[in-house]
Amino acid sequence: MIMLTVSASVPTLRPACSTETSNCPSSATPGQSAFLYSALALVALGTGGVKPNVPSFGADQHDENDEKELSYKYTFFNFFFLSIKVGALLGLTVMVYIEQEKGYAWGFGLPTGIMFASVVILAARFPRYRYKKPMGSVFTRFIQVIVVAVKNHFKGVEVTHEVKLYEVATEESDILGARKLSHTPQYRFLDKAAVMEDPELTDITDRWKLCTVTQVEELKTFVRVFPVWASTIALSLSLAQQSTFFLAQSKILDRKLGPNFVIPPGSMQVFAVINAFITVPVYEKFIVPILQRKTNHHRGLTSLQRMGLGLFISIFALASAAAIEHMRRTHSNRSGLSVFWLVPQFFILGGAESFTYVGQLEFFYDEATDGMKSVCGALFLSEIGIGSWVNTALVKIVEGATGTGEGGWLRDDLNESKLDYYYAILAAISAVNLFLYVWVARRYKGRHQG
């Protein structure tokens, strides 16, 4: 953030542009581009360090053996999601206004100061946090299981009911600070990594030769959650529209709010944020108690059901986008249409994100073993980037199939495009994905189910 602020403040680090017309006669030099991209790379790296760890670290502050604290843990996930939306709301309104009125130096400088303050606040509570000791690289343990299982497979090792799988005799597992995991019958091939052929000739301390049941079950857990993760990527594909085609639509509609104020195109995302401020508290305060009595589940809906509900809602968001864009494209006075016609697609998609995102937080935290909670958190957050990549690939496919000239669905001029057709395709993809997700979710058997 400091580098971004410097990039926007120091004239030699940016192209010479006219502040009145936003016209830049010269392009950025290689050095200017390198400085900017380095700053953006550090932002991505920092975000990757924060977002996967905050949910698990925050949830770890609540004792799972205390019924009252356990309920607070799930409330924390909702408030964590809301805290992200508070940041988004300020970014889409206050920061956009500051950038327009004061420039990017202020627009980057102010959040840089806020980030510094957040580090101070975090550090001030260091003596009060509950900590879990580092447990080593979970990916190293995964590779060890795969290597030993493959080696034993080619040796002809078989896993039968008579074969006893190896586990340490201590109360805890040999993964520092991690509890032991019970054996589950799924993915029996991986069990070969815990088969001890000859106790006298096997070095039981070398995990490249013999793995424990807990270590094998850790990898099994990762394999189990992977299909659930993969079947929710379609929502990230939908969310990618907010910063691409939804934004492009906002630019060409009437954004006047009163005689003197024009709504910035990017600020339309505030309606998705508003939905989160409505949906999450209402669901937590009023809907959950009702569902608890109906379903006898402590959260009203299971995390898998909550995710499925979000995926279901996303279909309506894209169907709404397709209908509104068709109306706009065929309207006799397209330039006179208000940007507020786009509110439904932003608002509904915000509801889909609220249900799915919090459901994912709950699901991945509950299913993750002691040694892989932050890894599971990073796994579902990676969907955001993958959704953007898939969206780019889909755009290229549509452009290749329909062309970029006359008759093309996606052209530089949205008035000449058929963006409503593209939204219809996305709605169809979301519907197919929902059926796939339901199929996966109904067959999912978590580690707590044995």
Coordinates of C-alpha atoms in Angstrom, one line a residue:
M1 CA 0.0 0.0 0.0
I2 CA 3.0 2.3 0.7
M3 CA 4.3 1.6 -2.8
L4 CA 0.9 2.3 -4.4
T5 CA 0.7 5.6 -2.5
V6 CA 4.2 6.5 -3.7
S7 CA 3.4 5.5 -7.2
A8 CA 0.4 7.8 -7.3
S9 CA 2.3 10.7 -5.5
V10 CA 5.7 10.9 -7.2
P11 CA 5.4 12.3 -10.7
T12 CA 8.4 10.4 -12.1
L13 CA 6.7 7.1 -11.2
R14 CA 3.6 7.6 -13.4
P15 CA 2.9 8.9 -17.0
A16 CA 2.4 12.6 -17.4
C17 CA -1.4 13.0 -17.5
S18 CA -3.8 16.0 -17.6
T19 CA -5.8 16.1 -14.4
E20 CA -8.6 18.0 -16.1
T21 CA -9.1 15.6 -19.0
S22 CA -7.5 12.4 -17.6
N23 CA -5.6 12.3 -20.9
C24 CA -2.2 10.6 -20.8
P25 CA -0.3 11.4 -24.0
S26 CA 2.6 9.1 -23.1
S27 CA 2.5 5.5 -21.9
A28 CA 4.1 4.2 -18.8
T29 CA 7.8 3.4 -19.0
P30 CA 9.0 -0.1 -18.1
G31 CA 10.3 1.1 -14.8
Q32 CA 7.0 2.8 -13.9
S33 CA 5.1 -0.4 -14.9
A34 CA 7.5 -2.6 -12.9
F35 CA 7.0 -0.4 -9.8
L36 CA 3.2 -0.5 -10.0
Y37 CA 3.0 -4.2 -10.8
S38 CA 5.4 -5.0 -7.9
A39 CA 3.1 -3.0 -5.5
L40 CA 0.0 -4.9 -6.8
A41 CA 1.8 -8.3 -6.4
L42 CA 2.6 -7.4 -2.8
V43 CA -1.1 -6.5 -2.2
A44 CA -2.0 -9.9 -3.6
L45 CA 0.6 -11.7 -1.5
G46 CA -0.5 -9.8 1.6
T47 CA -4.2 -10.6 1.0
G48 CA -3.2 -14.3 0.6
G49 CA -1.7 -14.1 4.0
V50 CA -4.6 -12.4 5.7
K51 CA -7.8 -13.9 4.3
P52 CA -7.2 -17.6 4.7
N53 CA -5.9 -17.2 8.2
V54 CA -8.3 -14.7 9.8
P55 CA -11.4 -17.0 9.7
S56 CA -9.5 -20.0 11.2
F57 CA -7.6 -17.9 13.8
G58 CA -10.8 -16.1 14.8
A59 CA -12.7 -19.3 15.2
D60 CA -9.9 -20.8 17.2
Q61 CA -10.5 -18.1 19.9
H62 CA -13.7 -20.0 20.8
D63 CA -13.6 -23.2 22.8
E64 CA -15.4 -26.0 20.9
N65 CA -16.0 -27.8 24.2
D66 CA -18.0 -24.9 25.6
E67 CA -21.5 -24.8 24.2
K68 CA -21.9 -21.0 24.5
E69 CA -18.5 -20.3 22.9
L70 CA -19.3 -22.8 20.2
S71 CA -22.3 -20.8 19.1
Y72 CA -20.1 -17.6 19.1
K73 CA -17.7 -19.4 16.7
Y74 CA -20.4 -19.6 14.0
T75 CA -21.5 -16.0 14.7
F76 CA -17.9 -15.0 14.2
F77 CA -18.0 -16.3 10.6
N78 CA -21.1 -14.0 9.9
F79 CA -19.4 -11.0 11.4
F80 CA -16.1 -11.7 9.5
F81 CA -18.1 -11.7 6.3
L82 CA -19.8 -8.5 7.3
S83 CA -16.5 -6.9 8.1
I84 CA -15.3 -7.6 4.6
K85 CA -18.5 -6.0 3.3
V86 CA -18.0 -2.9 5.5
G87 CA -14.6 -2.5 3.8
A88 CA -16.2 -3.0 0.4
L89 CA -18.9 -0.4 1.2
L90 CA -16.3 2.2 2.3
G91 CA -14.2 1.4 -0.7
L92 CA -17.1 1.7 -3.2
T93 CA -18.4 5.0 -1.7
V94 CA -16.0 7.0 0.5
M95 CA -12.8 6.0 -1.2
V96 CA -14.2 6.4 -4.8
Y97 CA -15.3 9.9 -3.8
I98 CA -11.9 10.8 -2.3
E99 CA -10.1 9.5 -5.4
Q100 CA -12.3 11.5 -7.7
E101 CA -12.1 14.7 -5.6
K102 CA -8.5 14.5 -4.1
G103 CA -6.7 12.1 -6.5
Y104 CA -5.2 8.6 -6.2
A105 CA -2.5 9.7 -3.8
W106 CA -5.2 10.4 -1.1
G107 CA -7.2 7.4 -2.4
F108 CA -4.2 5.0 -1.6
G109 CA -2.7 7.0 1.3
L110 CA -5.8 6.9 3.5
P111 CA -6.2 3.0 3.4
T112 CA -2.5 2.7 3.9
G113 CA -2.8 4.6 7.2
I114 CA -5.8 2.4 8.1
M115 CA -3.8 -0.8 7.3
F116 CA -1.0 0.5 9.6
A117 CA -3.6 1.1 12.4
S118 CA -5.0 -2.4 11.9
V119 CA -1.5 -3.9 12.5
V120 CA -1.2 -1.9 15.7
I121 CA -4.7 -3.1 16.9
L122 CA -3.8 -6.7 16.1
A123 CA -0.5 -6.5 17.9
A124 CA -2.1 -4.9 21.0
R125 CA -4.0 -8.1 21.6
F126 CA -1.1 -10.5 21.2
P127 CA -1.0 -11.4 24.9
R128 CA -4.8 -12.2 24.9
Y129 CA -5.2 -14.5 21.9
R130 CA -5.5 -18.3 22.1
Y131 CA -2.7 -19.9 20.0
K132 CA -2.2 -23.2 18.3
K133 CA 1.3 -24.3 17.7
P134 CA 2.6 -24.6 14.1
M135 CA 2.2 -28.1 12.9
G136 CA 4.5 -28.1 9.9
S137 CA 3.7 -28.2 6.2
V138 CA 0.5 -30.2 5.5
F139 CA 1.6 -30.5 1.8
T140 CA 4.8 -32.3 2.9
R141 CA 2.6 -34.8 4.8
F142 CA 0.3 -35.2 1.8
I143 CA 3.3 -36.0 -0.5
Q144 CA 4.6 -38.5 2.0
V145 CA 1.3 -40.4 2.1
I146 CA 1.1 -40.5 -1.7
V147 CA 4.8 -41.6 -2.1
V148 CA 4.5 -44.4 0.5
A149 CA 1.1 -45.6 -0.8
V150 CA 2.4 -45.8 -4.3
K151 CA 5.6 -47.6 -3.2
N152 CA 3.6 -50.2 -1.2
H153 CA 1.1 -50.6 -4.1
F154 CA 3.9 -51.7 -6.4
K155 CA 5.2 -54.0 -3.7
G156 CA 1.9 -55.8 -3.8
V157 CA 0.6 -54.5 -0.4
E158 CA -3.1 -55.1 0.1
V159 CA -5.4 -53.5 2.7
T160 CA -7.8 -56.1 4.2
H161 CA -9.8 -56.1 7.4
E162 CA -7.1 -58.3 9.0
V163 CA -4.4 -55.7 8.3
K164 CA -3.6 -53.4 11.2
L165 CA -2.8 -49.9 10.2
Y166 CA 0.0 -48.0 12.0
E167 CA -0.7 -45.3 14.6
V168 CA 1.5 -43.9 17.3
A169 CA 0.8 -45.1 20.8
T170 CA 0.8 -41.6 22.4
E171 CA -2.5 -39.8 23.3
E172 CA -2.0 -37.2 20.6
S173 CA -0.8 -37.8 17.1
D174 CA 2.8 -37.3 16.0
I175 CA 1.8 -34.1 14.2
L176 CA 2.7 -31.5 16.8
G177 CA -0.5 -30.2 18.5
A178 CA -2.9 -32.2 16.4
R179 CA -5.5 -34.7 17.7
K180 CA -5.6 -38.2 16.4
L181 CA -8.1 -39.0 13.6
S182 CA -10.1 -42.1 13.4
H183 CA -9.8 -44.4 10.4
T184 CA -12.5 -44.1 7.7
P185 CA -13.2 -46.7 5.0
Q186 CA -13.1 -44.3 2.0
Y187 CA -10.1 -44.1 -0.4
R188 CA -8.6 -47.4 0.8
F189 CA -5.7 -47.0 -1.6
L190 CA -4.2 -44.3 0.6
D191 CA -4.4 -46.7 3.6
K192 CA -1.5 -48.6 2.0
A193 CA 0.8 -45.8 3.3
A194 CA 0.0 -46.9 6.9
V195 CA 0.6 -50.7 6.4
M196 CA 3.6 -51.9 8.2
E197 CA 4.9 -55.0 6.5
D198 CA 7.7 -56.0 8.8
P199 CA 7.8 -54.3 12.2
E200 CA 11.5 -55.3 12.8
L201 CA 12.7 -53.9 9.4
T202 CA 10.6 -50.8 9.2
D203 CA 11.8 -47.5 10.7
I204 CA 8.5 -46.3 12.3
T205 CA 9.9 -42.8 12.7
D206 CA 10.5 -42.2 9.0
R207 CA 7.3 -40.8 7.4
W208 CA 8.8 -41.4 3.9
K209 CA 8.6 -45.1 4.7
L210 CA 5.6 -45.4 7.0
C211 CA 2.7 -43.0 7.7
T212 CA 0.3 -42.9 10.5
V213 CA -3.5 -43.3 10.3
T214 CA -3.9 -39.6 11.3
Q215 CA -1.6 -38.5 8.5
V216 CA -3.5 -40.6 5.9
E217 CA -6.9 -39.3 7.2
E218 CA -5.6 -35.8 6.8
L219 CA -5.1 -36.3 3.1
K220 CA -8.5 -38.1 2.8
T221 CA -10.2 -35.1 4.3
F222 CA -8.6 -32.9 1.6
V223 CA -9.7 -35.3 -1.1
R224 CA -13.2 -35.3 0.3
V225 CA -13.7 -31.5 0.3
F226 CA -12.2 -31.0 -3.1
P227 CA -15.4 -32.0 -5.1
V228 CA -17.4 -29.6 -2.9
W229 CA -15.0 -26.9 -3.6
A230 CA -15.0 -27.6 -7.3
S231 CA -18.8 -27.6 -7.6
T232 CA -19.1 -24.1 -6.1
I233 CA -16.7 -22.3 -8.6
A234 CA -19.7 -21.3 -10.7
L235 CA -20.7 -18.7 -8.1
S236 CA -17.2 -17.1 -8.5
L237 CA -17.9 -17.0 -12.2
S238 CA -21.1 -15.1 -11.5
L239 CA -19.4 -12.7 -9.1
A240 CA -16.8 -11.9 -11.7
Q241 CA -19.5 -10.1 -13.7
Q242 CA -19.8 -7.4 -11.0
S243 CA -16.4 -6.0 -11.9
T244 CA -16.6 -6.7 -15.7
F245 CA -19.8 -6.7 -17.6
F246 CA -22.0 -5.3 -14.8
L247 CA -19.5 -2.4 -14.6
A248 CA -19.6 -1.9 -18.4
Q249 CA -23.4 -1.7 -18.3
S250 CA -23.2 0.9 -15.5
K251 CA -21.0 3.1 -17.6
I252 CA -23.4 3.5 -20.5
L253 CA -26.6 4.1 -18.4
D254 CA -27.9 7.3 -17.0
R255 CA -26.0 7.7 -13.6
K256 CA -27.2 11.2 -12.7
L257 CA -28.5 11.5 -9.1
G258 CA -29.8 15.0 -8.8
P259 CA -28.5 17.9 -10.8
N260 CA -24.9 17.9 -9.6
F261 CA -23.9 14.3 -8.7
V262 CA -23.1 11.4 -11.1
I263 CA -22.8 7.9 -9.5
P264 CA -19.4 6.3 -10.2
P265 CA -19.9 3.1 -12.2
G266 CA -17.9 1.0 -9.6
S267 CA -20.2 2.2 -6.8
M268 CA -23.1 0.2 -8.1
Q269 CA -21.6 -2.8 -6.3
V270 CA -22.8 -1.1 -3.1
F271 CA -26.2 -2.7 -3.7
A272 CA -24.6 -6.2 -3.4
V273 CA -23.1 -5.0 -0.1
I274 CA -26.4 -3.7 1.2
N275 CA -27.9 -7.1 0.6
A276 CA -25.3 -8.6 2.9
F277 CA -26.1 -6.1 5.6
I278 CA -29.7 -7.1 5.4
T279 CA -29.4 -10.9 4.8
V280 CA -26.7 -11.9 7.3
P281 CA -28.2 -10.2 10.5
V282 CA -31.8 -11.2 9.6
Y283 CA -30.8 -14.8 8.9
E284 CA -28.7 -15.0 12.1
K285 CA -31.2 -13.3 14.4
F286 CA -34.6 -14.4 13.1
I287 CA -34.3 -17.2 10.5
V288 CA -31.8 -19.5 12.4
P289 CA -34.0 -19.8 15.5
I290 CA -37.0 -20.8 13.4
L291 CA -35.0 -23.3 11.3
Q292 CA -33.4 -24.8 14.5
R293 CA -36.9 -25.8 15.7
K294 CA -37.7 -27.3 12.2
T295 CA -34.5 -29.1 11.4
N296 CA -33.1 -29.8 14.9
H297 CA -29.7 -28.6 13.6
H298 CA -27.7 -26.1 15.8
R299 CA -27.2 -23.8 12.8
G300 CA -30.7 -24.1 11.3
L301 CA -29.3 -25.2 7.9
T302 CA -26.2 -27.2 7.5
S303 CA -23.2 -25.5 5.8
L304 CA -23.8 -27.6 2.7
Q305 CA -27.5 -26.5 2.6
R306 CA -26.6 -22.9 3.0
M307 CA -24.1 -23.1 0.2
G308 CA -26.7 -24.7 -2.1
L309 CA -29.2 -22.0 -1.3
G310 CA -26.6 -19.4 -2.4
L311 CA -26.0 -21.2 -5.6
F312 CA -29.7 -21.4 -6.2
I313 CA -30.1 -17.6 -5.7
S314 CA -27.3 -16.9 -8.1
I315 CA -29.3 -18.4 -11.0
F316 CA -32.0 -15.7 -10.5
A317 CA -29.4 -13.0 -10.4
L318 CA -28.1 -13.9 -13.8
A319 CA -31.6 -14.5 -15.2
S320 CA -32.5 -11.0 -14.0
A321 CA -29.3 -9.6 -15.6
A322 CA -30.3 -11.3 -18.9
A323 CA -33.8 -9.9 -18.8
I324 CA -32.8 -6.4 -17.9
E325 CA -30.1 -6.3 -20.6
H326 CA -32.5 -7.6 -23.2
M327 CA -34.9 -4.8 -22.2
R328 CA -32.1 -2.2 -22.4
R329 CA -30.8 -3.4 -25.8
T330 CA -34.2 -3.3 -27.4
H331 CA -35.4 -0.1 -25.7
S332 CA -36.2 2.9 -27.9
N333 CA -34.3 5.3 -25.6
R334 CA -31.4 3.3 -24.3
S335 CA -29.3 6.3 -23.2
G336 CA -32.2 7.6 -21.1
L337 CA -32.5 4.5 -19.0
S338 CA -31.5 4.8 -15.4
V339 CA -28.6 2.9 -14.0
F340 CA -30.9 1.8 -11.1
W341 CA -32.4 -0.8 -13.5
L342 CA -29.2 -2.8 -12.7
V343 CA -30.0 -2.8 -8.9
P344 CA -31.8 -6.2 -9.0
Q345 CA -28.9 -8.2 -10.5
F346 CA -26.4 -6.6 -8.0
F347 CA -28.7 -7.0 -5.1
I348 CA -29.7 -10.7 -5.8
L349 CA -26.1 -11.7 -6.4
G350 CA -25.2 -10.1 -3.1
G351 CA -27.6 -12.5 -1.4
A352 CA -26.2 -15.5 -3.2
E353 CA -22.7 -14.5 -2.0
S354 CA -23.9 -14.0 1.6
F355 CA -25.3 -17.5 1.9
T356 CA -22.5 -19.4 0.0
Y357 CA -19.5 -17.5 1.4
V358 CA -20.5 -17.9 5.0
G359 CA -21.5 -21.5 4.3
Q360 CA -18.1 -22.2 2.9
L361 CA -16.4 -20.6 5.9
E362 CA -18.4 -22.9 8.2
F363 CA -17.9 -26.0 6.0
F364 CA -14.2 -25.8 5.5
Y365 CA -13.4 -24.9 9.1
D366 CA -15.5 -27.8 10.4
E367 CA -14.2 -30.4 8.0
A368 CA -10.6 -29.3 8.2
T369 CA -8.3 -31.2 10.5
D370 CA -6.2 -29.4 13.1
G371 CA -3.2 -29.1 10.8
M372 CA -5.0 -27.9 7.7
K373 CA -7.6 -25.2 8.7
S374 CA -5.8 -22.3 7.0
V375 CA -5.1 -24.5 3.9
C376 CA -8.8 -25.2 3.6
G377 CA -9.5 -21.5 4.0
A378 CA -7.1 -20.7 1.2
L379 CA -8.7 -23.4 -0.9
F380 CA -12.1 -21.9 -1.1
L381 CA -10.8 -18.3 -1.4
S382 CA -8.8 -19.4 -4.4
E383 CA -12.2 -19.7 -6.2
I384 CA -12.3 -15.9 -6.6
G385 CA -9.2 -16.0 -8.9
I386 CA -10.3 -19.1 -10.6
G387 CA -13.7 -17.6 -11.3
S388 CA -12.1 -14.7 -13.0
W389 CA -9.9 -17.0 -15.1
V390 CA -13.0 -19.1 -16.1
N391 CA -14.9 -15.9 -17.0
T392 CA -12.0 -14.8 -19.3
A393 CA -11.9 -18.2 -20.9
L394 CA -15.6 -18.2 -21.5
V395 CA -15.5 -14.8 -23.0
K396 CA -12.8 -16.0 -25.5
I397 CA -14.9 -19.0 -26.3
V398 CA -18.0 -16.9 -27.0
E399 CA -16.0 -14.4 -29.1
G400 CA -14.5 -17.3 -31.1
A401 CA -17.9 -18.8 -31.7
T402 CA -19.8 -15.6 -32.5
G403 CA -17.0 -13.4 -33.8
T404 CA -16.2 -9.8 -32.7
G405 CA -17.7 -8.1 -35.7
E406 CA -21.3 -7.7 -36.8
G407 CA -23.4 -10.3 -35.1
G408 CA -20.9 -11.0 -32.3
W409 CA -22.3 -11.3 -28.9
L410 CA -19.5 -9.5 -27.1
R411 CA -18.3 -6.4 -28.9
D412 CA -16.6 -3.2 -27.7
D413 CA -19.9 -1.4 -28.1
L414 CA -22.5 -2.9 -25.7
N415 CA -25.3 -1.4 -27.8
E416 CA -24.1 -3.6 -30.7
S417 CA -23.5 -6.7 -28.5
K418 CA -25.9 -9.4 -27.3
L419 CA -24.8 -9.4 -23.7
D420 CA -28.2 -10.8 -22.7
Y421 CA -27.3 -14.0 -24.5
Y422 CA -24.1 -14.3 -22.5
Y423 CA -25.9 -13.8 -19.3
A424 CA -28.4 -16.5 -20.3
I425 CA -25.5 -18.9 -20.8
L426 CA -24.1 -18.0 -17.4
A427 CA -27.6 -18.6 -15.9
A428 CA -27.7 -22.0 -17.6
I429 CA -24.2 -22.9 -16.4
S430 CA -25.2 -21.9 -12.8
A431 CA -28.3 -24.2 -13.1
V432 CA -26.3 -27.1 -14.3
N433 CA -23.7 -26.4 -11.6
L434 CA -26.4 -26.4 -9.0
F435 CA -27.5 -30.0 -10.0
L436 CA -23.9 -31.1 -9.9
Y437 CA -23.4 -29.5 -6.5
V438 CA -26.6 -31.2 -5.1
W439 CA -25.3 -34.5 -6.4
V440 CA -21.9 -34.0 -4.7
A441 CA -23.4 -32.7 -1.5
R442 CA -25.9 -35.6 -1.1
R443 CA -23.1 -38.1 -1.4
Y444 CA -20.6 -36.2 0.8
K445 CA -19.6 -38.1 3.8
G446 CA -17.5 -35.9 6.2
R447 CA -14.7 -37.1 8.5
H448 CA -17.1 -36.8 11.5
Q449 CA -19.5 -39.4 9.9
G450 CA -16.9 -42.1 9.8

